[in-house]
PDB file of C-alpha atoms in Angstrom:
ATOM      1  CA  MET A   1     155.091  29.856  68.035  1.00 45.00           C
ATOM      2  CA  GLY A   2     153.814  26.761  69.655  1.00 48.00           C
ATOM      3  CA  ASN A   3     155.305  25.345  72.942  1.00 50.00           C
ATOM      4  CA  SER A   4     156.194  22.040  70.633  1.00 49.00           C
ATOM      5  CA  LEU A   5     158.100  24.034  68.359  1.00 46.00           C
ATOM      6  CA  LYS A   6     159.847  26.234  70.646  1.00 49.00           C
ATOM      7  CA  ALA A   7     161.031  22.937  72.524  1.00 47.00           C
ATOM      8  CA  ILE A   8     162.330  21.340  69.401  1.00 44.00           C
ATOM      9  CA  LEU A   9     164.100  24.598  68.730  1.00 46.00           C
ATOM     10  CA  ALA A  10     165.833  24.918  71.920  1.00 48.00           C
ATOM     11  CA  PHE A  11     167.672  21.800  71.094  1.00 48.00           C
ATOM     12  CA  VAL A  12     169.198  23.187  68.024  1.00 48.00           C
ATOM     13  CA  PRO A  13     172.399  25.336  68.649  1.00 49.00           C
ATOM     14  CA  SER A  14     172.376  27.359  65.425  1.00 47.00           C
ATOM     15  CA  ASN A  15     172.322  31.049  65.328  1.00 50.00           C
ATOM     16  CA  LYS A  16     169.264  31.219  63.260  1.00 51.00           C
ATOM     17  CA  CYS A  17     167.229  28.806  65.721  1.00 49.00           C
ATOM     18  CA  GLN A  18     168.329  30.892  68.447  1.00 54.00           C
ATOM     19  CA  LYS A  19     167.248  34.304  66.768  1.00 54.00           C
ATOM     20  CA  TYR A  20     164.139  32.786  66.032  1.00 52.00           C
ATOM     21  CA  LEU A  21     163.651  31.695  69.575  1.00 58.00           C
ATOM     22  CA  LEU A  22     164.504  35.585  70.988  1.00 61.00           C
ATOM     23  CA  GLU A  23     161.735  36.989  68.103  1.00 54.00           C
ATOM     24  CA  ASP A  24     164.447  38.741  66.562  1.00 61.00           C
ATOM     25  CA  LEU A  25     165.314  40.701  69.639  1.00 75.00           C
ATOM     26  CA  GLU A  26     168.640  41.997  68.278  1.00 74.00           C
ATOM     27  CA  GLU A  27     168.749  45.684  70.196  1.00 80.00           C
ATOM     28  CA  MET A  28     168.576  46.719  73.775  1.00 83.00           C
ATOM     29  CA  PRO A  29     164.987  46.938  74.929  1.00 87.00           C
ATOM     30  CA  VAL A  30     163.807  50.772  75.493  1.00 89.00           C
ATOM     31  CA  ASP A  31     162.821  49.649  78.832  1.00 92.00           C
ATOM     32  CA  LYS A  32     166.026  47.974  79.935  1.00 95.00           C
ATOM     33  CA  MET A  33     164.125  44.647  80.306  1.00 96.00           C
ATOM     34  CA  VAL A  34     164.136  41.444  78.811  1.00 96.00           C
ATOM     35  CA  ASP A  35     161.466  38.775  79.102  1.00 96.00           C
ATOM     36  CA  LEU A  36     162.206  35.288  78.032  1.00 96.00           C
ATOM     37  CA  SER A  37     159.462  33.195  80.166  1.00 96.00           C
ATOM     38  CA  GLY A  38     158.064  30.124  79.031  1.00 95.00           C
ATOM     39  CA  ARG A  39     160.366  29.866  75.712  1.00 93.00           C
ATOM     40  CA  GLN A  40     161.313  26.413  76.633  1.00 91.00           C
ATOM     41  CA  MET A  41     164.859  27.434  76.397  1.00 94.00           C
ATOM     42  CA  ARG A  42     167.507  24.910  77.406  1.00 95.00           C
ATOM     43  CA  ARG A  43     170.428  27.379  77.343  1.00 94.00           C
ATOM     44  CA  LEU A  44     170.386  31.339  77.469  1.00 95.00           C
ATOM     45  CA  PRO A  45     171.739  32.634  73.934  1.00 92.00           C
ATOM     46  CA  VAL A  46     174.807  34.693  74.843  1.00 93.00           C
ATOM     47  CA  HIS A  47     173.687  37.705  72.662  1.00 91.00           C
ATOM     48  CA  ILE A  48     171.528  38.909  75.547  1.00 95.00           C
ATOM     49  CA  CYS A  49     174.344  39.410  77.847  1.00 96.00           C
ATOM     50  CA  SER A  50     175.714  41.847  75.483  1.00 94.00           C
ATOM     51  CA  PHE A  51     172.831  44.187  76.386  1.00 96.00           C
ATOM     52  CA  ARG A  52     175.040  45.726  79.191  1.00 95.00           C
ATOM     53  CA  GLU A  53     172.520  48.189  80.476  1.00 96.00           C
ATOM     54  CA  LEU A  54     169.906  45.640  81.212  1.00 97.00           C
ATOM     55  CA  VAL A  55     167.811  46.005  84.391  1.00 98.00           C
ATOM     56  CA  LYS A  56     165.468  43.122  84.434  1.00 98.00           C
ATOM     57  CA  LEU A  57     166.127  39.901  82.901  1.00 98.00           C
ATOM     58  CA  TYR A  58     163.061  37.042  83.344  1.00 98.00           C
ATOM     59  CA  LEU A  59     164.076  33.381  82.434  1.00 98.00           C
ATOM     60  CA  SER A  60     161.091  31.943  84.135  1.00 98.00           C
ATOM     61  CA  ASP A  61     159.653  28.912  83.131  1.00 97.00           C
ATOM     62  CA  ASN A  62     162.271  27.217  80.863  1.00 97.00           C
ATOM     63  CA  ASN A  63     164.436  24.357  81.000  1.00 97.00           C
ATOM     64  CA  LEU A  64     167.589  26.011  81.916  1.00 98.00           C
ATOM     65  CA  ASN A  65     170.050  24.275  84.291  1.00 97.00           C
ATOM     66  CA  HIS A  66     173.375  26.547  83.613  1.00 97.00           C
ATOM     67  CA  LEU A  67     173.933  30.276  82.327  1.00 98.00           C
ATOM     68  CA  PRO A  68     176.960  31.286  80.640  1.00 97.00           C
ATOM     69  CA  PRO A  69     179.741  32.901  82.018  1.00 97.00           C
ATOM     70  CA  GLU A  70     178.890  36.312  79.666  1.00 98.00           C
ATOM     71  CA  LEU A  71     176.347  36.830  82.140  1.00 98.00           C
ATOM     72  CA  GLU A  72     178.851  38.709  83.969  1.00 98.00           C
ATOM     73  CA  GLN A  73     178.546  41.580  81.774  1.00 98.00           C
ATOM     74  CA  LEU A  74     174.993  42.364  83.062  1.00 98.00           C
ATOM     75  CA  GLN A  75     176.099  44.285  86.067  1.00 98.00           C
ATOM     76  CA  ASN A  76     173.624  46.767  86.010  1.00 98.00           C
ATOM     77  CA  LEU A  77     170.986  43.964  86.501  1.00 98.00           C
ATOM     78  CA  GLN A  78     168.708  44.420  89.272  1.00 98.00           C
ATOM     79  CA  ILE A  79     165.971  41.724  88.899  1.00 98.00           C
ATOM     80  CA  LEU A  80     166.755  38.404  87.660  1.00 98.00           C
ATOM     81  CA  ALA A  81     163.938  35.611  87.763  1.00 98.00           C
ATOM     82  CA  LEU A  82     165.161  31.903  87.507  1.00 98.00           C
ATOM     83  CA  ASP A  83     162.351  30.125  88.705  1.00 98.00           C
ATOM     84  CA  PHE A  84     160.418  27.303  87.316  1.00 98.00           C
ATOM     85  CA  ASN A  85     163.921  25.804  85.742  1.00 98.00           C
ATOM     86  CA  ASN A  86     165.973  22.823  86.233  1.00 98.00           C
ATOM     87  CA  PHE A  87     168.837  24.387  88.510  1.00 98.00           C
ATOM     88  CA  LYS A  88     170.478  21.977  90.876  1.00 98.00           C
ATOM     89  CA  ALA A  89     173.039  24.452  91.761  1.00 98.00           C
ATOM     90  CA  LEU A  90     172.941  28.184  91.455  1.00 98.00           C
ATOM     91  CA  PRO A  91     175.335  29.012  88.766  1.00 98.00           C
ATOM     92  CA  LEU A  92     178.240  31.153  90.573  1.00 98.00           C
ATOM     93  CA  VAL A  93     177.934  33.972  87.863  1.00 98.00           C
ATOM     94  CA  VAL A  94     174.890  34.985  89.285  1.00 98.00           C
ATOM     95  CA  CYS A  95     176.776  35.930  92.511  1.00 98.00           C
ATOM     96  CA  THR A  96     178.823  38.322  90.389  1.00 98.00           C
ATOM     97  CA  LEU A  97     175.813  40.872  89.531  1.00 98.00           C
ATOM     98  CA  LYS A  98     176.245  42.930  92.704  1.00 97.00           C
ATOM     99  CA  GLN A  99     173.174  45.331  91.760  1.00 98.00           C
ATOM    100  CA  LEU A 100     170.627  42.622  92.218  1.00 98.00           C
ATOM    101  CA  CYS A 101     168.039  43.755  94.901  1.00 98.00           C
ATOM    102  CA  ILE A 102     165.292  40.955  93.624  1.00 98.00           C
ATOM    103  CA  LEU A 103     166.350  37.130  92.943  1.00 98.00           C
ATOM    104  CA  TYR A 104     163.753  34.283  92.023  1.00 98.00           C
ATOM    105  CA  LEU A 105     165.208  30.833  92.540  1.00 98.00           C
ATOM    106  CA  GLY A 106     161.589  29.175  93.346  1.00 98.00           C
ATOM    107  CA  ASN A 107     160.595  26.026  91.922  1.00 98.00           C
ATOM    108  CA  ASN A 108     163.943  24.361  91.004  1.00 98.00           C
ATOM    109  CA  LYS A 109     165.977  21.602  92.451  1.00 98.00           C
ATOM    110  CA  LEU A 110     168.406  23.565  94.738  1.00 98.00           C
ATOM    111  CA  CYS A 111     169.996  21.542  97.612  1.00 98.00           C
ATOM    112  CA  SER A 112     172.003  24.574  98.845  1.00 98.00           C
ATOM    113  CA  LEU A 113     173.409  27.987  98.169  1.00 98.00           C
ATOM    114  CA  PRO A 114     176.839  29.018  97.296  1.00 98.00           C
ATOM    115  CA  LEU A 115     178.870  30.918  99.878  1.00 98.00           C
ATOM    116  CA  GLU A 116     179.459  33.498  96.948  1.00 98.00           C
ATOM    117  CA  LEU A 117     175.921  34.478  97.484  1.00 98.00           C
ATOM    118  CA  ARG A 118     177.508  36.879 100.155  1.00 98.00           C
ATOM    119  CA  LEU A 119     178.442  38.833  97.507  1.00 98.00           C
ATOM    120  CA  LEU A 120     174.839  40.259  96.346  1.00 98.00           C
ATOM    121  CA  GLN A 121     174.968  42.928  99.460  1.00 98.00           C
ATOM    122  CA  ASN A 122     172.215  44.796  97.720  1.00 98.00           C
ATOM    123  CA  LEU A 123     169.762  41.920  97.698  1.00 98.00           C
ATOM    124  CA  LYS A 124     166.327  42.904  99.023  1.00 98.00           C
ATOM    125  CA  THR A 125     164.029  40.130  97.822  1.00 98.00           C
ATOM    126  CA  LEU A 126     164.951  36.443  97.747  1.00 98.00           C
ATOM    127  CA  TRP A 127     162.437  33.836  96.561  1.00 98.00           C
ATOM    128  CA  ILE A 128     163.857  30.196  97.141  1.00 98.00           C
ATOM    129  CA  GLU A 129     160.453  28.431  97.644  1.00 98.00           C
ATOM    130  CA  SER A 130     159.633  25.001  96.149  1.00 98.00           C
ATOM    131  CA  ASN A 131     163.179  23.787  96.522  1.00 98.00           C
ATOM    132  CA  CYS A 132     164.771  20.697  97.911  1.00 98.00           C
ATOM    133  CA  LEU A 133     166.467  22.746 101.137  1.00 98.00           C
ATOM    134  CA  GLN A 134     166.341  20.438 104.258  1.00 98.00           C
ATOM    135  CA  TYR A 135     167.935  23.443 106.043  1.00 97.00           C
ATOM    136  CA  LEU A 136     168.352  27.286 105.447  1.00 98.00           C
ATOM    137  CA  PRO A 137     171.708  28.156 103.997  1.00 97.00           C
ATOM    138  CA  GLU A 138     173.712  30.204 106.334  1.00 97.00           C
ATOM    139  CA  VAL A 139     175.048  32.111 103.901  1.00 98.00           C
ATOM    140  CA  VAL A 140     171.372  33.812 103.482  1.00 98.00           C
ATOM    141  CA  CYS A 141     172.025  35.637 107.180  1.00 98.00           C
ATOM    142  CA  GLU A 142     174.990  37.697 105.590  1.00 98.00           C
ATOM    143  CA  LEU A 143     172.606  39.388 103.453  1.00 98.00           C
ATOM    144  CA  ARG A 144     172.027  42.307 105.317  1.00 98.00           C
ATOM    145  CA  LEU A 145     169.548  44.490 103.300  1.00 98.00           C
ATOM    146  CA  LEU A 146     167.286  41.233 102.951  1.00 98.00           C
ATOM    147  CA  LYS A 147     163.484  42.529 103.596  1.00 98.00           C
ATOM    148  CA  THR A 148     161.337  39.500 101.940  1.00 98.00           C
ATOM    149  CA  LEU A 149     162.770  35.744 102.080  1.00 98.00           C
ATOM    150  CA  HIS A 150     160.326  33.023 100.747  1.00 98.00           C
ATOM    151  CA  ALA A 151     161.369  29.711 101.847  1.00 98.00           C
ATOM    152  CA  GLY A 152     158.167  28.026 101.854  1.00 98.00           C
ATOM    153  CA  SER A 153     157.568  24.524 100.525  1.00 98.00           C
ATOM    154  CA  ASN A 154     160.986  23.156 101.217  1.00 98.00           C
ATOM    155  CA  ALA A 155     162.162  20.340 104.026  1.00 98.00           C
ATOM    156  CA  LEU A 156     163.036  23.213 106.698  1.00 98.00           C
ATOM    157  CA  ARG A 157     162.844  21.635 110.077  1.00 98.00           C
ATOM    158  CA  THR A 158     164.502  24.757 111.976  1.00 97.00           C
ATOM    159  CA  LEU A 159     166.213  28.180 111.406  1.00 98.00           C
ATOM    160  CA  PRO A 160     169.981  29.150 112.011  1.00 97.00           C
ATOM    161  CA  PRO A 161     170.108  31.774 114.959  1.00 97.00           C
ATOM    162  CA  GLN A 162     172.305  33.928 112.719  1.00 98.00           C
ATOM    163  CA  LEU A 163     169.140  34.682 111.060  1.00 98.00           C
ATOM    164  CA  GLN A 164     168.373  37.511 113.690  1.00 97.00           C
ATOM    165  CA  CYS A 165     171.231  39.562 112.011  1.00 97.00           C
ATOM    166  CA  LEU A 166     168.968  40.486 109.259  1.00 98.00           C
ATOM    167  CA  GLN A 167     167.504  43.423 110.977  1.00 97.00           C
ATOM    168  CA  GLU A 168     166.217  44.794 107.486  1.00 98.00           C
ATOM    169  CA  LEU A 169     163.863  41.477 107.189  1.00 98.00           C
ATOM    170  CA  ARG A 170     160.392  42.439 107.432  1.00 98.00           C
ATOM    171  CA  THR A 171     158.436  39.504 106.120  1.00 98.00           C
ATOM    172  CA  ILE A 172     159.564  35.509 106.111  1.00 98.00           C
ATOM    173  CA  TRP A 173     157.316  33.064 104.570  1.00 98.00           C
ATOM    174  CA  LEU A 174     157.879  29.278 105.702  1.00 98.00           C
ATOM    175  CA  SER A 175     154.624  27.727 104.680  1.00 98.00           C
ATOM    176  CA  GLY A 176     155.000  24.266 103.771  1.00 98.00           C
ATOM    177  CA  ASN A 177     157.940  23.085 105.640  1.00 98.00           C
ATOM    178  CA  LEU A 178     158.731  20.429 108.437  1.00 98.00           C
ATOM    179  CA  LEU A 179     158.924  22.914 111.257  1.00 98.00           C
ATOM    180  CA  SER A 180     158.024  20.917 114.574  1.00 97.00           C
ATOM    181  CA  GLU A 181     158.251  24.102 116.592  1.00 97.00           C
ATOM    182  CA  PHE A 182     157.992  27.884 116.041  1.00 98.00           C
ATOM    183  CA  PRO A 183     161.493  28.800 115.394  1.00 98.00           C
ATOM    184  CA  PRO A 184     163.258  30.299 118.263  1.00 98.00           C
ATOM    185  CA  VAL A 185     164.969  32.669 116.437  1.00 98.00           C
ATOM    186  CA  LEU A 186     162.090  34.512 115.233  1.00 98.00           C
ATOM    187  CA  LEU A 187     160.988  35.355 118.893  1.00 98.00           C
ATOM    188  CA  ASP A 188     164.311  37.408 119.028  1.00 97.00           C
ATOM    189  CA  MET A 189     163.540  39.517 115.901  1.00 98.00           C
ATOM    190  CA  PRO A 190     161.195  42.658 116.647  1.00 97.00           C
ATOM    191  CA  PHE A 191     161.228  44.141 113.656  1.00 97.00           C
ATOM    192  CA  LEU A 192     159.593  41.327 111.833  1.00 98.00           C
ATOM    193  CA  GLU A 193     156.256  42.607 110.104  1.00 98.00           C
ATOM    194  CA  VAL A 194     155.122  39.319 108.536  1.00 98.00           C
ATOM    195  CA  ILE A 195     155.380  35.970 109.545  1.00 98.00           C
ATOM    196  CA  ASP A 196     153.998  32.811 107.649  1.00 98.00           C
ATOM    197  CA  VAL A 197     154.756  29.425 109.179  1.00 98.00           C
ATOM    198  CA  ASP A 198     151.215  27.890 107.562  1.00 97.00           C
ATOM    199  CA  ARG A 199     151.461  23.867 106.927  1.00 98.00           C
ATOM    200  CA  ASN A 200     153.886  22.627 109.177  1.00 98.00           C
ATOM    201  CA  SER A 201     153.689  20.498 112.016  1.00 97.00           C
ATOM    202  CA  ILE A 202     153.965  23.104 115.028  1.00 97.00           C
ATOM    203  CA  GLN A 203     152.166  21.899 118.008  1.00 96.00           C
ATOM    204  CA  PHE A 204     152.364  24.925 120.444  1.00 96.00           C
ATOM    205  CA  PHE A 205     153.076  28.581 119.897  1.00 97.00           C
ATOM    206  CA  PRO A 206     154.798  30.739 122.247  1.00 97.00           C
ATOM    207  CA  SER A 207     153.786  34.179 122.606  1.00 98.00           C
ATOM    208  CA  LEU A 208     154.372  36.965 120.122  1.00 98.00           C
ATOM    209  CA  ALA A 209     152.878  39.685 121.860  1.00 98.00           C
ATOM    210  CA  HIS A 210     156.524  41.141 122.341  1.00 97.00           C
ATOM    211  CA  LEU A 211     157.314  41.745 118.858  1.00 98.00           C
ATOM    212  CA  PRO A 212     156.413  45.270 118.241  1.00 97.00           C
ATOM    213  CA  GLY A 213     156.802  45.386 114.625  1.00 97.00           C
ATOM    214  CA  LEU A 214     154.436  42.409 113.908  1.00 98.00           C
ATOM    215  CA  LYS A 215     151.101  42.873 111.656  1.00 98.00           C
ATOM    216  CA  LEU A 216     150.406  39.588 110.315  1.00 98.00           C
ATOM    217  CA  VAL A 217     150.836  36.082 111.531  1.00 98.00           C
ATOM    218  CA  ILE A 218     149.607  33.077 109.487  1.00 97.00           C
ATOM    219  CA  TYR A 219     149.858  29.695 111.326  1.00 97.00           C
ATOM    220  CA  ASP A 220     146.770  27.993 109.852  1.00 96.00           C
ATOM    221  CA  HIS A 221     147.103  24.073 109.487  1.00 96.00           C
ATOM    222  CA  ASN A 222     149.443  23.242 111.913  1.00 97.00           C
ATOM    223  CA  PRO A 223     148.395  20.280 114.800  1.00 96.00           C
ATOM    224  CA  CYS A 224     148.446  23.500 117.352  1.00 93.00           C
ATOM    225  CA  ARG A 225     147.026  23.045 120.851  1.00 90.00           C
ATOM    226  CA  ASN A 226     146.774  26.957 121.047  1.00 94.00           C
ATOM    227  CA  ALA A 227     146.800  30.275 118.798  1.00 94.00           C
ATOM    228  CA  PRO A 228     149.935  32.482 119.560  1.00 96.00           C
ATOM    229  CA  LYS A 229     149.150  35.556 121.507  1.00 96.00           C
ATOM    230  CA  VAL A 230     149.858  38.840 119.925  1.00 97.00           C
ATOM    231  CA  ALA A 231     149.709  42.720 120.484  1.00 96.00           C
ATOM    232  CA  LYS A 232     146.517  44.622 119.890  1.00 95.00           C
ATOM    233  CA  GLY A 233     145.900  45.058 116.275  1.00 95.00           C
ATOM    234  CA  VAL A 234     148.022  42.162 115.124  1.00 96.00           C
ATOM    235  CA  ARG A 235     146.172  40.052 112.657  1.00 96.00           C
ATOM    236  CA  ARG A 236     146.118  36.233 113.092  1.00 96.00           C
ATOM    237  CA  VAL A 237     145.226  33.700 110.243  1.00 96.00           C
ATOM    238  CA  GLY A 238     144.499  30.282 111.804  1.00 93.00           C
ATOM    239  CA  ARG A 239     142.416  28.138 114.462  1.00 87.00           C
ATOM    240  CA  TRP A 240     140.885  29.965 117.335  1.00 83.00           C
ATOM    241  CA  SER A 241     142.228  33.169 115.769  1.00 79.00           C
ATOM    242  CA  GLU A 242     139.153  35.308 117.039  1.00 70.00           C
ATOM    243  CA  GLU A 243     139.256  33.832 120.295  1.00 55.00           C
ATOM    244  CA  THR A 244     141.667  33.515 123.245  1.00 47.00           C
ATOM    245  CA  PRO A 245     144.624  31.270 122.853  1.00 44.00           C
ATOM    246  CA  GLU A 246     142.932  28.673 124.708  1.00 45.00           C
ATOM    247  CA  PRO A 247     139.327  27.978 123.525  1.00 43.00           C
ATOM    248  CA  ARG A 248     136.527  26.177 125.417  1.00 45.00           C
ATOM    249  CA  LYS A 249     133.878  25.734 123.054  1.00 39.00           C
ATOM    250  CA  ARG A 250     134.758  25.813 119.472  1.00 40.00           C
ATOM    251  CA  SER A 251     137.168  23.677 118.140  1.00 39.00           C
ATOM    252  CA  GLY A 252     138.500  25.575 115.239  1.00 41.00           C
ATOM    253  CA  ALA A 253     137.908  28.535 113.136  1.00 39.00           C
ATOM    254  CA  VAL A 254     139.488  30.578 110.252  1.00 39.00           C
ATOM    255  CA  ILE A 255     139.201  34.120 110.120  1.00 37.00           C
ATOM    256  CA  GLU A 256     138.499  35.803 106.744  1.00 40.00           C
ATOM    257  CA  ILE A 257     141.733  37.560 105.048  1.00 41.00           C
ATOM    258  CA  THR A 258     140.852  41.368 105.106  1.00 41.00           C
ATOM    259  CA  LEU A 259     141.779  43.476 101.938  1.00 37.00           C
ATOM    260  CA  ASP A 260     144.672  45.134 104.014  1.00 44.00           C
ATOM    261  CA  GLU A 261     145.916  41.586 104.855  1.00 42.00           C
ATOM    262  CA  LYS A 262     145.814  40.527 101.102  1.00 40.00           C
ATOM    263  CA  GLN A 263     148.300  43.377 100.427  1.00 45.00           C
ATOM    264  CA  LEU A 264     150.654  41.710 102.770  1.00 51.00           C
ATOM    265  CA  LEU A 265     150.333  38.357 101.098  1.00 53.00           C
ATOM    266  CA  PRO A 266     153.106  37.060  98.490  1.00 54.00           C
ATOM    267  CA  PRO A 267     152.607  38.747  95.283  1.00 51.00           C
ATOM    268  CA  ALA A 268     150.882  36.855  92.383  1.00 53.00           C
ATOM    269  CA  THR A 269     153.215  38.898  90.059  1.00 55.00           C
ATOM    270  CA  LYS A 270     156.951  39.616  90.243  1.00 62.00           C
ATOM    271  CA  SER A 271     157.676  42.902  92.065  1.00 58.00           C
ATOM    272  CA  GLU A 272     159.779  45.831  91.409  1.00 60.00           C
ATOM    273  CA  PRO A 273     162.914  46.707  93.542  1.00 54.00           C
ATOM    274  CA  GLU A 274     162.027  49.629  95.738  1.00 52.00           C
TER     275      GLU A 274
END
């Protein structure tokens, strides 16, 4: 079915048209996964909410701006992808899905996150990149099991000190924000393994050599005067990364990312919960 026809049918609320969009998805899939990405949908068919054993629901790349309250029935859901839609606010019904491990909210129009997000205490991966966030909502700091936070391509200028409470956090992606200094709170998070502050406005980097868990730091495309000092074995991606933090001869160099480092970069496809 062509995208144009899908877009037209998405406006028609009749059961027949909605069933056509679902391509006769009438029974619970054996793999407990439903992928409705790229269907031009403007509303989620309520019929999907009857699949109470559903574990994965992908709704990426649609035209959604709200979700039905019946979504609360999906209490076994572990992965929910809402990226590339038109959400200006996170529907509160999402916060009732307490088994969620992975939540994709990137490429929407979110300016904040509701306090009810704290109810998702099983969340391990949160993607909120490419939204309209001018600050990192403090409620994120209450997600105690969070391991991966992708908050790139927003308008963040700083990070809340409460972030250090996330002692399970291992990877934080902050590329493409408005950071004018390296976030001080990250210096108090020795358990971090990957720090990405690429494409910001950081002019000076403090030493990161005291962070024992650090494996990779990406700091390229900043107007920095130095490279961050790191412990032996830590990979750096950015200017002067192959030299001392205060180079005298070369004005700039970018190291080539090795295969091992590529495994630490953001995945091209959506991941599974551990």
